[in-house]
XYZ file of C-alpha atoms in Angstrom:
139
model
C -37.056 -29.162 -40.201
C -38.313 -26.289 -38.539
C -34.980 -24.454 -39.707
C -35.371 -25.320 -43.395
C -39.441 -24.244 -43.136
C -37.792 -20.941 -41.602
C -34.998 -20.412 -44.050
C -37.377 -21.013 -47.336
C -39.662 -18.364 -46.158
C -36.764 -15.703 -45.274
C -34.898 -16.027 -48.532
C -38.389 -16.106 -50.404
C -39.369 -12.916 -48.641
C -35.445 -11.413 -49.736
C -35.390 -12.814 -52.829
C -34.052 -10.006 -55.182
C -36.825 -10.466 -57.414
C -38.815 -9.873 -54.799
C -37.681 -6.986 -53.475
C -37.765 -5.366 -56.624
C -41.423 -6.120 -57.250
C -41.936 -4.522 -53.971
C -39.775 -1.393 -54.818
C -41.342 -0.755 -58.422
C -44.901 -1.289 -56.663
C -44.024 1.943 -54.747
C -44.295 3.772 -57.799
C -47.599 2.401 -59.037
C -49.871 3.741 -56.605
C -51.056 7.135 -55.512
C -48.695 8.991 -52.511
C -51.909 9.020 -50.531
C -52.647 5.447 -50.751
C -51.427 2.573 -48.211
C -48.715 1.018 -49.825
C -46.076 -1.757 -48.694
C -42.866 -0.544 -49.251
C -39.050 -1.813 -48.911
C -38.907 0.164 -45.513
C -41.738 -1.651 -44.418
C -40.723 -4.730 -45.343
C -37.250 -4.845 -43.622
C -38.593 -3.050 -40.244
C -41.469 -5.337 -39.860
C -39.260 -8.734 -40.524
C -36.553 -7.374 -38.413
C -39.220 -6.525 -35.188
C -40.666 -9.787 -35.569
C -37.204 -11.909 -35.903
C -35.621 -10.167 -32.890
C -38.306 -9.452 -30.642
C -36.291 -11.146 -27.914
C -34.216 -7.647 -27.769
C -37.419 -5.734 -27.226
C -38.853 -7.775 -24.529
C -35.891 -8.656 -22.867
C -36.333 -12.224 -22.803
C -33.813 -14.970 -23.738
C -33.910 -16.754 -27.171
C -34.466 -20.284 -27.660
C -32.793 -22.682 -30.090
C -35.781 -22.051 -32.839
C -35.209 -18.200 -32.791
C -31.826 -18.129 -32.360
C -31.518 -20.291 -35.733
C -34.131 -17.709 -37.150
C -32.050 -14.830 -36.225
C -29.036 -16.151 -37.325
C -30.407 -16.804 -40.697
C -32.193 -13.332 -41.186
C -28.973 -11.884 -39.903
C -26.995 -13.853 -42.835
C -29.527 -12.377 -45.301
C -29.188 -8.790 -44.234
C -25.106 -9.364 -44.600
C -25.710 -10.709 -47.806
C -27.811 -7.865 -48.915
C -25.665 -5.388 -47.860
C -22.392 -6.893 -49.095
C -24.017 -7.642 -52.484
C -21.247 -9.122 -54.363
C -23.012 -9.822 -57.737
C -25.059 -6.558 -57.594
C -28.433 -8.640 -57.524
C -30.396 -6.294 -55.235
C -31.754 -3.163 -55.670
C -29.927 0.058 -54.086
C -32.544 0.680 -51.552
C -32.538 -2.675 -50.265
C -28.705 -2.564 -49.698
C -29.501 0.968 -47.799
C -32.321 -0.903 -45.695
C -30.382 -3.751 -45.101
C -27.197 -1.805 -43.684
C -29.892 0.212 -41.723
C -31.313 -2.906 -40.127
C -27.865 -3.929 -39.191
C -26.828 -0.547 -37.255
C -30.296 -0.563 -35.436
C -29.553 -4.167 -34.812
C -26.002 -3.716 -33.601
C -26.751 -1.254 -31.200
C -29.627 -3.257 -29.598
C -27.472 -6.147 -29.335
C -24.760 -4.106 -27.425
C -27.581 -2.981 -25.225
C -28.786 -6.107 -24.601
C -25.468 -8.043 -23.686
C -24.599 -5.138 -21.310
C -27.950 -4.046 -19.504
C -30.228 -7.914 -19.475
C -29.759 -11.096 -17.664
C -29.402 -13.350 -20.331
C -28.939 -17.014 -20.472
C -25.257 -18.484 -21.575
C -27.050 -19.497 -24.905
C -28.476 -16.227 -25.782
C -25.546 -14.075 -24.393
C -23.228 -16.302 -26.696
C -25.424 -15.993 -29.631
C -25.806 -12.048 -29.225
C -22.197 -12.045 -28.939
C -21.765 -13.949 -32.284
C -24.147 -11.745 -34.002
C -22.274 -8.545 -33.145
C -18.795 -10.458 -34.391
C -20.881 -11.211 -37.652
C -21.997 -7.682 -38.043
C -18.424 -6.202 -37.462
C -16.897 -8.620 -39.757
C -19.517 -7.548 -42.265
C -18.826 -4.082 -41.731
C -15.070 -4.874 -42.354
C -15.812 -6.953 -45.708
C -17.612 -4.218 -47.290
C -14.859 -1.608 -46.277
C -12.507 -4.045 -47.977
C -14.691 -4.608 -50.835
C -15.095 -1.058 -51.556
């Protein structure tokens, strides 16, 4: 049930229509106003979802499931097989994946992680690397 709630929220946030609206709203406001941007959406979601990487803590099963779903969404956006997502969203997804893989490598090499978190992080690294290879083949 928890995973379903998490998935529903994530998929709603990263729905192509929502991402397009956020991008369009950036142009509706003056440059001096504090506006919510796609960059902010991607960055804040990643920071919150992957906070264990920053705090050097183990991730429990609920957090690992959330992180895996977030990772799958970023990969789906980056690959954008059906051209559903705004170009900026694709770029931010790739940027987030680049930052994430660097943090994951650092964490597995420098932190004392429990077996579940360590295996989860390794699997995440493999998924990101596989997505990079798929993007190369698609293009």
